[in-house]
CSV table of C-alpha atoms in Angstrom, one decimal:
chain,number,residue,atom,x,y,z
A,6,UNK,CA,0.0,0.0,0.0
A,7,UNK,CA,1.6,3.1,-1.5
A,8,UNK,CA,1.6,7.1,-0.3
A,9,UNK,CA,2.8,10.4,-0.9
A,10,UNK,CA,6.3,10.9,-0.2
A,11,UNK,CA,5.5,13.3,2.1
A,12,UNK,CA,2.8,12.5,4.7
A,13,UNK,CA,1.6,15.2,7.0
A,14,UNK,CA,3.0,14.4,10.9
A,15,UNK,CA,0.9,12.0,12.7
A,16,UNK,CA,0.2,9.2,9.9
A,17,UNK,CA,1.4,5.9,9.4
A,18,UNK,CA,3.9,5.4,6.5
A,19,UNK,CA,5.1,2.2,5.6
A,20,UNK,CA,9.2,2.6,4.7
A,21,UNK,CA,10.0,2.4,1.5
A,22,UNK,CA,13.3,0.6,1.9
A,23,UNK,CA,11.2,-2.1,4.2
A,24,UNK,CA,7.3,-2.2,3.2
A,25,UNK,CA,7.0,-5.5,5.4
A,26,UNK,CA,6.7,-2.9,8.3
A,27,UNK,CA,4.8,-0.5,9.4
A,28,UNK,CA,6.0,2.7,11.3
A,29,UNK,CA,4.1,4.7,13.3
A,30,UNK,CA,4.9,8.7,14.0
A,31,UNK,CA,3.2,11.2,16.2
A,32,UNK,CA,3.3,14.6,16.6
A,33,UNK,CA,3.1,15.3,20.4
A,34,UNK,CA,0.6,18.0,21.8
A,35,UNK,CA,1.5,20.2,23.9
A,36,UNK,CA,0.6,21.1,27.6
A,37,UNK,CA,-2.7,23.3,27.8
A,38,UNK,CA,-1.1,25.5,30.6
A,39,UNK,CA,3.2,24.4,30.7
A,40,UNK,CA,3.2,28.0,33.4
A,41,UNK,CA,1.1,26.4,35.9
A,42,UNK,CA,3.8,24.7,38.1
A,43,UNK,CA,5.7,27.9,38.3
A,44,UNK,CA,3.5,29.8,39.0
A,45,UNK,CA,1.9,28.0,41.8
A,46,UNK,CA,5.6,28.1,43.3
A,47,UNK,CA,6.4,31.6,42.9
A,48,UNK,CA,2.8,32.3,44.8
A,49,UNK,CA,3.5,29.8,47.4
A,50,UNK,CA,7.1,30.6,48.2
A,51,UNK,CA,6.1,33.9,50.3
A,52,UNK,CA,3.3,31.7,52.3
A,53,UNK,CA,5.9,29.3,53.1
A,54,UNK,CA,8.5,31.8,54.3
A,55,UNK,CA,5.9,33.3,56.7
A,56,UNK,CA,4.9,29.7,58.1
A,57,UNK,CA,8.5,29.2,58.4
A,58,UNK,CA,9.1,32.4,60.3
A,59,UNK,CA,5.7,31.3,62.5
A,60,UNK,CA,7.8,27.8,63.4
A,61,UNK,CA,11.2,29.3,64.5
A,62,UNK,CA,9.4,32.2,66.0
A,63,UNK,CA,7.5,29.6,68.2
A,64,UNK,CA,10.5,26.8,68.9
A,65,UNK,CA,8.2,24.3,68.0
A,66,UNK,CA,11.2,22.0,67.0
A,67,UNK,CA,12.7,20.8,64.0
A,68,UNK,CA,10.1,18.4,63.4
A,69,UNK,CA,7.5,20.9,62.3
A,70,UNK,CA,10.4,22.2,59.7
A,71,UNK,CA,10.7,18.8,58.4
A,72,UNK,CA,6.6,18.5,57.3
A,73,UNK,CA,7.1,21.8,56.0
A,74,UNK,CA,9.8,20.2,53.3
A,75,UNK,CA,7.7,17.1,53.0
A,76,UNK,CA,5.1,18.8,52.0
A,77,UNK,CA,6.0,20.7,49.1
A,78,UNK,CA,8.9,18.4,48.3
A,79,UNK,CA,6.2,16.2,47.3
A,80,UNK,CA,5.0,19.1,44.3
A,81,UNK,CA,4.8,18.0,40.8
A,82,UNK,CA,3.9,19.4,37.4
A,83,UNK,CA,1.0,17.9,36.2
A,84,UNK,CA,1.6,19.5,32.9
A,85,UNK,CA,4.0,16.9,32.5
A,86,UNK,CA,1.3,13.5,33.1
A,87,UNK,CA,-0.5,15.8,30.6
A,88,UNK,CA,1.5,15.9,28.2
A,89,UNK,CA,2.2,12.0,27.9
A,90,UNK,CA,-1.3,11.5,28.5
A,91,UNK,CA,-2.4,13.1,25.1
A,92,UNK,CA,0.8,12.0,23.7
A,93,UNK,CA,-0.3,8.3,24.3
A,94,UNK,CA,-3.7,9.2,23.2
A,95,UNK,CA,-2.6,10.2,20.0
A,96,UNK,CA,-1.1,7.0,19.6
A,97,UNK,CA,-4.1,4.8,20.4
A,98,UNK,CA,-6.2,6.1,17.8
A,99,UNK,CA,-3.2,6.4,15.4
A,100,UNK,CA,-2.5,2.6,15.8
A,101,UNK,CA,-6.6,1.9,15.6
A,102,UNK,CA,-6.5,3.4,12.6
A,103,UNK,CA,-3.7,1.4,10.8
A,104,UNK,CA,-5.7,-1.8,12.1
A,105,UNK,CA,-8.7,-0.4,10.0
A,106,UNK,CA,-6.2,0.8,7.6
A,107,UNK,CA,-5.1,-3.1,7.2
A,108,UNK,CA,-8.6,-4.6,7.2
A,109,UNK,CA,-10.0,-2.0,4.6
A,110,UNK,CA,-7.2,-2.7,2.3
A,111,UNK,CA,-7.9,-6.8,2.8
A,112,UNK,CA,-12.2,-6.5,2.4
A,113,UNK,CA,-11.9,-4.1,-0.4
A,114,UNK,CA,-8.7,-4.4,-3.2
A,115,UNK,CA,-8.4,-7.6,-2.6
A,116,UNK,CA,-12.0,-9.7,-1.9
A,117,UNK,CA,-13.5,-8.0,-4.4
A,118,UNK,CA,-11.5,-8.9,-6.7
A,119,UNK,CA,-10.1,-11.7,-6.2
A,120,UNK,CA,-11.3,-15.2,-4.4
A,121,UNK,CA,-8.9,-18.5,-4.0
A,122,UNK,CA,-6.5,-19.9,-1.5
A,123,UNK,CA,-4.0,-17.2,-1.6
A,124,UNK,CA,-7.3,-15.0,-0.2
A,125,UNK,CA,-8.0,-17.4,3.0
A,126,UNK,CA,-4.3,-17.1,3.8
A,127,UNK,CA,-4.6,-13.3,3.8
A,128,UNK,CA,-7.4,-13.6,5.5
A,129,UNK,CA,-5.8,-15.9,8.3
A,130,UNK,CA,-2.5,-13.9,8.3
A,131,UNK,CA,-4.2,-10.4,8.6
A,132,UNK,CA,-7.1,-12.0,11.6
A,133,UNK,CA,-4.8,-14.5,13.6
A,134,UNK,CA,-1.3,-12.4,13.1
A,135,UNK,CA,-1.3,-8.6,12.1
A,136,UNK,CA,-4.6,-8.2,13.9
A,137,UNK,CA,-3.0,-9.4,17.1
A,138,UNK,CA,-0.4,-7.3,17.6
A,139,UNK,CA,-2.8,-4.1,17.1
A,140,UNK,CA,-4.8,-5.4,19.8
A,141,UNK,CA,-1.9,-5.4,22.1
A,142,UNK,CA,-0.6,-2.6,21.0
A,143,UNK,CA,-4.0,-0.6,21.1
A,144,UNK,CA,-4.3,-2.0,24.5
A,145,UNK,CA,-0.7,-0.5,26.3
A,146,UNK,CA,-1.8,2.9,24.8
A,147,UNK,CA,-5.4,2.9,26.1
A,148,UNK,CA,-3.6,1.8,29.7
A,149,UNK,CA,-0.8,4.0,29.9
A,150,UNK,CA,-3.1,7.4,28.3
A,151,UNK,CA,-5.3,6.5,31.8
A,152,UNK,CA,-2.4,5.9,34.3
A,153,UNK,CA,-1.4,9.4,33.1
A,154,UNK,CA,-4.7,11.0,33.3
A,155,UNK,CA,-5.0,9.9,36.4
A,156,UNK,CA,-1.9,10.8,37.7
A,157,UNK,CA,-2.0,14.5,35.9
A,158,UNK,CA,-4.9,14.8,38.2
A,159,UNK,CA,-3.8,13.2,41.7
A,160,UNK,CA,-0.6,15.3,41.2
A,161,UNK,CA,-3.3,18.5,40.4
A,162,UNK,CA,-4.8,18.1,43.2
A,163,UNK,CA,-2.5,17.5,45.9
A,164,UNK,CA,-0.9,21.2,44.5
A,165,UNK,CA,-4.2,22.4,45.1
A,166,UNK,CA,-4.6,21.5,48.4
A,167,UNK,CA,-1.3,21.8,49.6
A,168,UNK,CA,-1.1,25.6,48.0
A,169,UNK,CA,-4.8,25.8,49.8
A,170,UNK,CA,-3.6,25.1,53.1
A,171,UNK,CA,-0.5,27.6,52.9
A,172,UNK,CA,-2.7,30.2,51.4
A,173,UNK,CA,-5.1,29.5,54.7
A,174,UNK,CA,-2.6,29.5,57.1
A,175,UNK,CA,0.2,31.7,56.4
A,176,UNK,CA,-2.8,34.9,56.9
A,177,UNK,CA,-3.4,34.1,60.2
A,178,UNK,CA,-0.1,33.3,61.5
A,179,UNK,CA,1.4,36.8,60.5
A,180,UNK,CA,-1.7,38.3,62.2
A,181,UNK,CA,-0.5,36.0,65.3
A,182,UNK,CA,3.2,37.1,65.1
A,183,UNK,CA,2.8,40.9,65.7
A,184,UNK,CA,0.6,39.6,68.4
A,185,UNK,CA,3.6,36.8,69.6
A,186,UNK,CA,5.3,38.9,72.6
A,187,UNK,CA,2.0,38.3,74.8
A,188,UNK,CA,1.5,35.0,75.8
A,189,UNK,CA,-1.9,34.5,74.8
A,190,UNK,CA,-0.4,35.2,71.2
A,191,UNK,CA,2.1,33.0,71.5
A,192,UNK,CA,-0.2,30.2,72.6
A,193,UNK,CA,-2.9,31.0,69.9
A,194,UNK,CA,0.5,30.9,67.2
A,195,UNK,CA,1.3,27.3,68.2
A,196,UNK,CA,-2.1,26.1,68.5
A,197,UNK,CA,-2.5,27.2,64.5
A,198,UNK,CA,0.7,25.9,63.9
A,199,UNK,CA,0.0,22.5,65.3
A,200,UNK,CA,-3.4,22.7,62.9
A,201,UNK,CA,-1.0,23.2,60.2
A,202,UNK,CA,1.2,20.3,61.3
A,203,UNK,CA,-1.4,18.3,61.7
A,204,UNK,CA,-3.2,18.6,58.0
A,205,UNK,CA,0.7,18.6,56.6
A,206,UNK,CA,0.8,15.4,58.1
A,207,UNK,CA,-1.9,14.1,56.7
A,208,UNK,CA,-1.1,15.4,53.5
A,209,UNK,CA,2.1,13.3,53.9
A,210,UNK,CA,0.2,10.6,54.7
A,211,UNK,CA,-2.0,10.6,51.5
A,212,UNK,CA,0.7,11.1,49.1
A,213,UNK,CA,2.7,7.8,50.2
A,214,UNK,CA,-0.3,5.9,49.5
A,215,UNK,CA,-1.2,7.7,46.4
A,216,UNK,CA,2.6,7.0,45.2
A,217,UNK,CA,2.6,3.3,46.4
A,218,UNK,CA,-0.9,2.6,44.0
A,219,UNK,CA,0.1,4.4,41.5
A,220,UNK,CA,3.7,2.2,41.8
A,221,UNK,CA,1.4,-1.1,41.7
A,222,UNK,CA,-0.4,0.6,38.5
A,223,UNK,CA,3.0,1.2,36.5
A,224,UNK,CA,4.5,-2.4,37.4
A,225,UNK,CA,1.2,-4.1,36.0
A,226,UNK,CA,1.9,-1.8,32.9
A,227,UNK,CA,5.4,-3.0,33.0
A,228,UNK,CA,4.1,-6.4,32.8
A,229,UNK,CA,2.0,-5.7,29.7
A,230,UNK,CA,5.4,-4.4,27.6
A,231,UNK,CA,7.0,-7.1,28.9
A,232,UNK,CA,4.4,-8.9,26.9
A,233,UNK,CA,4.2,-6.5,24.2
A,234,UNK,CA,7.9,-7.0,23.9
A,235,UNK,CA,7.7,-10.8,23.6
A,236,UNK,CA,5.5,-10.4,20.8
A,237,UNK,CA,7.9,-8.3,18.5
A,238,UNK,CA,10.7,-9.4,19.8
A,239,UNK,CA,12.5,-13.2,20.6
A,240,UNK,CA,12.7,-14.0,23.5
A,241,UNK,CA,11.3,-10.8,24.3
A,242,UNK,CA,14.7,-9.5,23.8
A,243,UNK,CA,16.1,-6.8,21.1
A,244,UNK,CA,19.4,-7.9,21.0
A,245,UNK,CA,18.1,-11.3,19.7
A,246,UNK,CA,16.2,-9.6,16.7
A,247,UNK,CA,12.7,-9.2,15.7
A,248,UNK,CA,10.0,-12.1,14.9
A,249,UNK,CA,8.8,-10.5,11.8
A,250,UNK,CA,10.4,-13.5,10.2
A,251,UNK,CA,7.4,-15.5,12.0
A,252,UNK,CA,4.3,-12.7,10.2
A,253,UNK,CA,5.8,-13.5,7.1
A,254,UNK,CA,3.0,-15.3,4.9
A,255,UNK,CA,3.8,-18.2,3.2
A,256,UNK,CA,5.3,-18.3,0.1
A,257,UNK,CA,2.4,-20.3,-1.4
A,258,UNK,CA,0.7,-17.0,-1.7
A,259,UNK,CA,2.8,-16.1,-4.6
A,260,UNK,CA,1.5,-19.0,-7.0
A,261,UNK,CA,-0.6,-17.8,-9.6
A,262,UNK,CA,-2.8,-20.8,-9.4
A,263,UNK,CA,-3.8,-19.5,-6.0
A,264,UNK,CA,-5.4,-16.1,-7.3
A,265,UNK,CA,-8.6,-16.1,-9.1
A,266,UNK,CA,-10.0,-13.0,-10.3
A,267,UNK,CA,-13.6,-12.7,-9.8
């Protein structure tokens, strides 16, 4: 199956040194918002540095310092899940469309016009072999394009919140510095400061368990390209070469006899 010479970015054009394969190219898209991450950090460094005053000014230890890292040590750009999200998006409906791409080529050039053996081979090569292959292949990208999603919006939210509870927070503890010399400002600092702590914790908390799911959901991935990998490759190795040798179809196909035109 022939094309232009020059295909616009994003479809599927069979080499012309190698038309036994089929390569796939995609033009990725990029992040709706790539300024988000900064700019959530630039706004939340000044309500950090006034928490941080709040927890020296109070000696409530270096405990309290060390959820303050925790907690925005755990930020992430979600711009970048985003990005490989749509990027493996693009890809699952690129490879459905080269399985329709195959299957419209079989049904209509060649049954019909043509009937014999050499068509039930096609038939079983493009169904039992080729097809196959898309399935897996269509399968990895619908995964992975979810595990992103769904990671673009864990990571989106935990900013959220943990920007939310700075933004909350750091108000009311510079109201309760100038008021720190008295005692009752003092006690009312650290009681706010412990409410921090305490939601920072907790915060903490939730991203471990978010990260350890999220760990199990990539190694079951891993398992399917392991898979994927075994099916391209022998022994599910590159370095022992590829099994196209094993989607070739049989040379039978090439005897005249085996052709009929309808």
């Amino acid at each position: 199956m022939s094309m232009p010479p020059q295909e616009p970015p994003g479809r599927v054009v069979p080499p012309l040194a190698n038309p036994g394969r089929t390569r796939i190219t995609a033009t990725p898209t990029p992040p709706t918002n790539p300024g988000f991450y900064k700019k959530l950090i630039t706004a939340l460094n000044p309500l950090r540095q006034t928490t941080r005053e709040a927890m020296v000014l109070s000696a409530v230890g270096v405990g309290a310092l060390a959820l303050d890292v925790a907690a925005t040590a755990n930020l992430g750009d979600p711009a970048l899940f985003y990005f490989r999200r749509e990027r493996w998006k693009e890809l699952s409906g690129l490879v459905e469309a080269t399985r329709k791409d195959v299957w419209v080529s079989y049904f209509g050039p060649v049954v019909d016009h043509w009937e014999g053996d050499a068509v039930a081979m096609l038939q079983q090569y493009v169904r039992f072999k080729i097809n196959n292959l898309y399935t897996l292949l269509s399968k990895i990208s619908d995964d992975m394009s979810g595990t992103m999603y769904n990671q673009c919006k864990e990571v989106l939210t935990y900013d959220l919140s943990v920007f939310g509870l700075y933004a909350t927070t750091a108000p009311i503890l510079r109201t309760l510095m100038a008021a720190s010399a008295h005692p009752v400002g003092q006690l009312a600092m650290r009681a706010q400061i412990g409410a921090f702590l305490t939601v920072a914790g907790i915060f903490a908390k939730q991203f471990a368990d978010i990260w350890s799911a999220y760990e199990g959901d990539l190694n079951k991935l891993e398992l399917k390209l392991n898979q994927l990998r075994g099916s391209f490759y022998e022994h599910g190795n590159p370095d022992y070469g590829t099994r196209f040798k094993d989607l070739k179809l049989n040379d039978d196909i090439t005897y005249p006899d085996n052709w009929i035109a309808k």
